[in-house]
Coordinates of C-alpha atoms in Angstrom, one line a residue:
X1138 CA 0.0 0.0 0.0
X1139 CA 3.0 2.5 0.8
X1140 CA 4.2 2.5 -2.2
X1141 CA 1.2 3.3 -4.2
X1142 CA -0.3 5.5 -1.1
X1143 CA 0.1 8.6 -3.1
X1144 CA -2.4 7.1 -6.6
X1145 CA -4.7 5.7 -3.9
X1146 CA -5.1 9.3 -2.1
X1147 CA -5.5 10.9 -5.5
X1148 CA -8.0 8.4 -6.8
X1149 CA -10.2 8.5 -3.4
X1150 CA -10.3 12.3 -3.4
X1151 CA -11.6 12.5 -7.3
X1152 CA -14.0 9.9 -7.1
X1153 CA -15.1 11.9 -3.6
X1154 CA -15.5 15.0 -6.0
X1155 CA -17.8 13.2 -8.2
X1156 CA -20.3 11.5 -6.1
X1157 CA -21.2 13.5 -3.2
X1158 CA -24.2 14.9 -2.2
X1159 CA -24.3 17.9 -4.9
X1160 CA -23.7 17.5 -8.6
X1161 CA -19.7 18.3 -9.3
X1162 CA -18.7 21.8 -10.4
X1163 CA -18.1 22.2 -14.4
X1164 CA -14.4 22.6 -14.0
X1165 CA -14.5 19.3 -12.1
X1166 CA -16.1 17.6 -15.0
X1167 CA -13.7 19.3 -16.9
X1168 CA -10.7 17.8 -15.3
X1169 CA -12.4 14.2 -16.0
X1170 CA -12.9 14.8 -19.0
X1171 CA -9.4 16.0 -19.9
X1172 CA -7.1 13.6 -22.0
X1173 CA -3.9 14.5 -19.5
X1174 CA -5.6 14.1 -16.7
X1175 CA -7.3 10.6 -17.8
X1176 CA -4.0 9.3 -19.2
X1177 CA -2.0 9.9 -15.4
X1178 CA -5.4 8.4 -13.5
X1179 CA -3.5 6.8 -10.5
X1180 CA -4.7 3.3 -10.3
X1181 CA -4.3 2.9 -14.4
X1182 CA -0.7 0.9 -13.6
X1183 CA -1.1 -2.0 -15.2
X1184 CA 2.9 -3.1 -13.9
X1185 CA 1.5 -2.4 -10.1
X1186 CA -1.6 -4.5 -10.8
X1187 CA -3.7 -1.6 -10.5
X1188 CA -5.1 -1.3 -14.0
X1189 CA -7.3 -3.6 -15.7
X1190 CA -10.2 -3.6 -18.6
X1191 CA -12.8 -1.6 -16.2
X1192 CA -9.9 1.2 -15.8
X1193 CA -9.7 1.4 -19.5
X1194 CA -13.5 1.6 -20.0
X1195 CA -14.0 3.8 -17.6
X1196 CA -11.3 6.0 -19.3
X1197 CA -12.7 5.7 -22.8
X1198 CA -16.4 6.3 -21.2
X1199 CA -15.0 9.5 -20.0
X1200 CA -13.6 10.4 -22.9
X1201 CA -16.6 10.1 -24.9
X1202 CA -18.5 11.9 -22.5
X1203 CA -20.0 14.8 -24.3
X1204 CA -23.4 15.7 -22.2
X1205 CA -24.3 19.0 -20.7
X1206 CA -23.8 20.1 -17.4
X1207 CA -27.5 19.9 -17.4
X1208 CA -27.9 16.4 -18.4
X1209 CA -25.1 15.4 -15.8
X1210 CA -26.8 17.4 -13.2
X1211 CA -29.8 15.1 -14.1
X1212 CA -28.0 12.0 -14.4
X1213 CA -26.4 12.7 -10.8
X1214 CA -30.0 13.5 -9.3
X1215 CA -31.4 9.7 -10.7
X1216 CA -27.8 8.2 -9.5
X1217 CA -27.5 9.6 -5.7
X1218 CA -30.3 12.1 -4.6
X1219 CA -33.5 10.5 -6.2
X1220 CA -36.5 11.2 -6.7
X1221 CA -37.7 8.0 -4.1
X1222 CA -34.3 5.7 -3.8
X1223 CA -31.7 6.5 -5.4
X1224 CA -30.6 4.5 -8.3
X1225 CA -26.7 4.4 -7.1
X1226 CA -27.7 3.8 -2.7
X1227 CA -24.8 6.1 -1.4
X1228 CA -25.3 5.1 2.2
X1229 CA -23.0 2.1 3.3
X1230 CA -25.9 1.2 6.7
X1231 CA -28.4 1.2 3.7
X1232 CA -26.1 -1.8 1.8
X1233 CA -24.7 -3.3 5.1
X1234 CA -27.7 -3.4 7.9
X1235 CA -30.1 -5.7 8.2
X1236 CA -33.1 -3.0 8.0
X1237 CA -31.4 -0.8 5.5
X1238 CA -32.0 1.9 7.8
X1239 CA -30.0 5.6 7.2
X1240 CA -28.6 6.4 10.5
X1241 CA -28.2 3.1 11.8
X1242 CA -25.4 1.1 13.8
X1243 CA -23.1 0.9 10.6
X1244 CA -22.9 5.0 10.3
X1245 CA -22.2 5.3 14.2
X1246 CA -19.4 2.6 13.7
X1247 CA -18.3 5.0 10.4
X1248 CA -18.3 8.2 12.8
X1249 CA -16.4 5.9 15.4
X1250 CA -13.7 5.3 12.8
X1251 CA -13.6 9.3 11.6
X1252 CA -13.7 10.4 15.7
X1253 CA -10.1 8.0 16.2
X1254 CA -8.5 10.7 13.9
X1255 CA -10.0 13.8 15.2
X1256 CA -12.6 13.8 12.6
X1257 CA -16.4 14.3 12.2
X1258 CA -18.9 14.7 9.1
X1259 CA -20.3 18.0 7.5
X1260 CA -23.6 17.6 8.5
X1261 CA -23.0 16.0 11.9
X1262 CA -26.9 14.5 12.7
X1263 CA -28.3 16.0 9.6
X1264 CA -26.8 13.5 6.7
X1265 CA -25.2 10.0 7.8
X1266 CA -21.3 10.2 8.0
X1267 CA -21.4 7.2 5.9
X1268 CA -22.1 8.9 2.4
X1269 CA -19.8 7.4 0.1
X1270 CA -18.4 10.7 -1.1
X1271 CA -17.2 11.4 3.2
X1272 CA -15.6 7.6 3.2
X1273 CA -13.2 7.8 0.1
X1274 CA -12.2 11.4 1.1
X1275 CA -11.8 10.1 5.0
X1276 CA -9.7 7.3 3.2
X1277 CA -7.3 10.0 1.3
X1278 CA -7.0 11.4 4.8
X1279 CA -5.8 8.4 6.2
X1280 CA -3.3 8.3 3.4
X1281 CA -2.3 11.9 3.3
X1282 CA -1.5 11.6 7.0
X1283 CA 0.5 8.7 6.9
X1284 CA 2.7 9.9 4.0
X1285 CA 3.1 13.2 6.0
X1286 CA 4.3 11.3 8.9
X1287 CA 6.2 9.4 7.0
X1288 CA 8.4 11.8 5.3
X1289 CA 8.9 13.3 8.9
X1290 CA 9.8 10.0 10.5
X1291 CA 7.2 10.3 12.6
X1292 CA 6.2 6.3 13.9
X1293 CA 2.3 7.3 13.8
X1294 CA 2.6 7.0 10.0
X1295 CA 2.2 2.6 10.8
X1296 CA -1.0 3.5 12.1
X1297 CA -2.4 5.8 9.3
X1298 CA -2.1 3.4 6.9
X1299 CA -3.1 0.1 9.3
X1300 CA -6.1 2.6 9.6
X1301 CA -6.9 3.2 6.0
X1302 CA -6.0 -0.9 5.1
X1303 CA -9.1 -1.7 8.2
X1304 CA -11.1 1.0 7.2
X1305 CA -11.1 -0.5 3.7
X1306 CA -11.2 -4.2 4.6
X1307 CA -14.0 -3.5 7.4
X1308 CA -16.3 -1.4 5.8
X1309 CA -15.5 0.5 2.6
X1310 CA -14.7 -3.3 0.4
X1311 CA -18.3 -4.4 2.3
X1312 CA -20.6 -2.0 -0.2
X1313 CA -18.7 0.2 -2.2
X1314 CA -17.7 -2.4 -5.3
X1315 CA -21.6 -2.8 -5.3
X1316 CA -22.5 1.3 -5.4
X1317 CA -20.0 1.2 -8.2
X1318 CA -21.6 -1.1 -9.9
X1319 CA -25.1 0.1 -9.1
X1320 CA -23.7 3.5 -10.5
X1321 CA -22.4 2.0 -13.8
X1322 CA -25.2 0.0 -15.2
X1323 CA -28.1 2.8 -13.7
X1324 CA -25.8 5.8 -15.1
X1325 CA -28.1 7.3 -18.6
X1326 CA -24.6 9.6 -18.9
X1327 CA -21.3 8.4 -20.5
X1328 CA -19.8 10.9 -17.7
X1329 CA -21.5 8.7 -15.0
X1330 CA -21.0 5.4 -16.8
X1331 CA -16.7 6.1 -16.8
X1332 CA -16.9 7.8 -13.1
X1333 CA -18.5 3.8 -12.3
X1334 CA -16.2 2.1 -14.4
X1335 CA -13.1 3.9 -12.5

């Protein structure tokens, strides 16, 4: 994981930026859309095991993404907000607990996890702390501290990225393949359909 903490970081944070609880910014879409940007996408390495035929879908999917702000804006309404359920649940208690419930035991154990490191979601009480867009950038976090720590020496940097590894195994690897994958096949955007694919 060290050695490709940096790409990990990086990935987490974009994905973040495209799946929260708002539809992304234009530039934002910009930047995903950009040739540069897709042909440095961090976990792409095929020689570190990272890459594979999804990455390289996802990539041409975002390449040929040509919609409107507008019609991404709709397509991330359908995907994460609603109308009803959401097409793409965002919510890892609605995936992992046995009533599907917001709020329930799972979120607490997310807000657990995020308290550890000093740490707390935007809407504390108002939106669950286990939105999938707060879990990927609480994972670059994790990341971003431990590479800190490590170029300083600093022995905390062992439990950074043991943090980030459970955080990932216990809950994140639980639900998040399958939101992917709910994203993907329920995107109507090529935009949406490459952001899944990634």
């Amino acid at each position: 994981m060290r050695q490709h903490a940096d790409a990990f970081a990086a990935a987490w944070t974009a994905l973040a930026s495209v799946v929260g609880t708002e539809c992304p910014a234009e530039q934002t879409v910009g930047v995903f859309r950009d040739p540069t940007m897709l042909a440095a996408w961090p976990l792409a390495d095929d020689a570190a095991g990272l890459g594979g035929e999804r990455t390289r879908s996802g990539i041409d999917a975002l390449q040929a993404s040509s919609e409107t702000m507008q019609e991404i804006d709709d397509d991330h309404f359908q995907l994460l907000r609603g109308p009803g359920v959401p097409a793409a649940v965002p919510w890892g208690s609605v995936h992992l607990g046995e009533e599907q419930l917001l709020f329930d035991e799972e979120t607490f154990d997310v807000r657990r996890m995020y308290q550890r490191f000093g740490l707390q979601a935007p809407k504390l009480n108002v939106e669950p702390d286990d939105h999938v867009s707060l879990e990927l950038e609480f994972l670059s976090q994790l990341l971003a501290r431990g590479m800190q720590a490590e170029d300083k020496g600093d022995a905390r940097a062992d439990e950074y990225f043991a943090a980030h590894d459970e955080f990932c195994r216990d809950h994140v690897l639980r639900w998040v393949p399958t939101f992917f994958e709910q994203l993907t096949s329920a995107a109507q955007t090529s935009f949406y359909r490459g952001i899944g694919l990634l």
